[in-house]
Amino acid sequence: LLAQDRLVDAAASDEMRRLMEVTPGGIGSYAKTALERVGRSPVRIAAKIGFGDDAFSHDCAIVERTVAGKDLRYVAVVLGSAPARKRQDLRDLFVMLDEAIVQRNA
C-alpha cells in the first residue's frame, strides 16, 4: 500500500518513503547491500530493517532499478534470518528475487 500511495494518502505515503530512503549515514538495507555486491545498482531504495525478539533479522524494501533501459519498481519482503547466518540468507534471497523480477519484466 505504501508503494501505491494507498497506505493513508499519497502525501503521507510519499513522506514515509522519503523517511525510509536508504541514504549515507542511515542504518542501510540488506536489499541495497545485496544488489550492489552483485553489480545491480538500484536507483532508489526505501527500506525498513527489523530485528525480532528472537534476534532474527528482517528487511522490506521498495526497490527501483533500471534494467536495459526499462524502469522496474517492486516491493520485496524477506523475513527470518537466523543470527548464525549473519543475514547472508537475506542478501541471497534479495538477489534471487531481483533476478526473478528482471527475468519476468525486463
Short mmCIF file of C-alpha atoms in Angstrom, two decimals:
data_model
loop_
_atom_site.label_atom_id
_atom_site.label_comp_id
_atom_site.label_asym_id
_atom_site.label_seq_id
_atom_site.Cartn_x
_atom_site.Cartn_y
_atom_site.Cartn_z
CA LEU A 1 0.00 0.00 0.00
CA LEU A 2 2.86 2.37 0.79
CA ALA A 3 4.37 1.82 -2.68
CA GLN A 4 0.98 2.51 -4.29
CA ASP A 5 0.26 5.72 -2.30
CA ARG A 6 -2.64 3.97 -0.57
CA LEU A 7 -1.31 3.48 2.96
CA VAL A 8 -3.07 6.63 4.17
CA ASP A 9 -2.97 9.02 1.24
CA ALA A 10 -0.47 9.97 -1.46
CA ALA A 11 1.21 12.75 0.55
CA ALA A 12 1.64 10.63 3.69
CA SER A 13 2.89 7.68 1.63
CA ASP A 14 5.45 9.89 -0.11
CA GLU A 15 6.64 11.29 3.21
CA MET A 16 7.03 7.81 4.69
CA ARG A 17 9.00 6.60 1.63
CA ARG A 18 11.33 9.61 1.95
CA LEU A 19 11.92 8.73 5.62
CA MET A 20 12.72 5.15 4.58
CA GLU A 21 15.11 6.06 1.76
CA VAL A 22 18.49 4.46 2.21
CA THR A 23 20.96 7.33 2.44
CA PRO A 24 24.55 7.62 3.68
CA GLY A 25 24.73 7.67 7.46
CA GLY A 26 21.48 5.73 7.89
CA ILE A 27 21.00 2.16 9.07
CA GLY A 28 21.00 0.87 5.50
CA SER A 29 19.29 -2.05 3.85
CA TYR A 30 20.24 -5.67 3.26
CA ALA A 31 18.49 -5.37 -0.12
CA LYS A 32 20.68 -2.46 -1.20
CA THR A 33 23.87 -4.12 0.03
CA ALA A 34 22.98 -7.39 -1.70
CA LEU A 35 22.16 -5.81 -5.04
CA GLU A 36 25.24 -3.60 -5.04
CA ARG A 37 27.51 -6.56 -4.22
CA VAL A 38 26.45 -8.28 -7.45
CA GLY A 39 26.66 -5.12 -9.56
CA ARG A 40 22.94 -4.30 -9.68
CA SER A 41 22.85 -0.70 -8.55
CA PRO A 42 19.39 0.42 -7.51
CA VAL A 43 18.18 3.89 -8.50
CA ARG A 44 16.36 4.21 -5.18
CA ILE A 45 15.52 2.01 -2.21
CA ALA A 46 13.12 2.77 0.62
CA ALA A 47 13.63 0.12 3.27
CA LYS A 48 12.83 -0.91 6.82
CA ILE A 49 15.10 -3.30 8.70
CA GLY A 50 13.68 -5.16 11.66
CA PHE A 51 15.13 -7.22 14.47
CA GLY A 52 12.86 -9.66 16.29
CA ASP A 53 12.88 -10.56 19.98
CA ASP A 54 14.42 -13.86 18.89
CA ALA A 55 17.41 -12.00 17.33
CA PHE A 56 16.24 -12.85 13.79
CA SER A 57 16.67 -10.13 11.15
CA HIS A 58 14.16 -8.91 8.59
CA ASP A 59 14.09 -6.36 5.78
CA CYS A 60 11.46 -5.00 3.45
CA ALA A 61 12.19 -2.65 0.59
CA ILE A 62 10.63 -0.75 -2.27
CA VAL A 63 13.28 -1.23 -4.95
CA GLU A 64 13.62 0.94 -8.05
CA ARG A 65 16.10 -0.13 -10.74
CA THR A 66 16.68 0.48 -14.42
CA VAL A 67 17.49 -2.64 -16.43
CA ALA A 68 18.23 -2.45 -20.16
CA GLY A 69 16.54 0.96 -20.29
CA LYS A 70 13.39 -0.24 -18.54
CA ASP A 71 12.36 1.15 -15.16
CA LEU A 72 11.44 -1.53 -12.65
CA ARG A 73 9.80 -0.91 -9.28
CA TYR A 74 8.87 -3.68 -6.89
CA VAL A 75 8.37 -4.50 -3.22
CA ALA A 76 10.39 -7.26 -1.56
CA VAL A 77 9.91 -8.58 1.96
CA VAL A 78 12.39 -11.04 3.46
CA LEU A 79 11.74 -12.31 6.98
CA GLY A 80 13.55 -14.54 9.43
CA SER A 81 17.32 -14.60 9.01
CA ALA A 82 18.83 -16.60 11.85
CA PRO A 83 21.63 -14.92 13.84
CA ALA A 84 24.09 -17.69 12.94
CA ARG A 85 23.65 -16.88 9.23
CA LYS A 86 24.77 -13.27 9.80
CA ARG A 87 22.00 -12.12 7.45
CA GLN A 88 23.64 -13.70 4.40
CA ASP A 89 20.41 -15.53 3.59
CA LEU A 90 18.60 -12.17 3.50
CA ARG A 91 21.10 -10.86 0.97
CA ASP A 92 20.99 -14.07 -1.09
CA LEU A 93 17.20 -14.01 -1.25
CA PHE A 94 17.07 -10.35 -2.30
CA VAL A 95 19.40 -11.15 -5.21
CA MET A 96 17.27 -14.15 -6.25
CA LEU A 97 14.05 -12.11 -6.01
CA ASP A 98 15.61 -9.37 -8.12
CA GLU A 99 16.68 -11.89 -10.74
CA ALA A 100 13.12 -13.26 -10.93
CA ILE A 101 11.68 -9.74 -11.28
CA VAL A 102 14.16 -8.88 -14.04
CA GLN A 103 13.54 -12.10 -15.98
CA ARG A 104 9.81 -11.60 -15.85
CA ASN A 105 9.69 -7.87 -16.59
CA ALA A 106 12.76 -6.66 -18.47
#
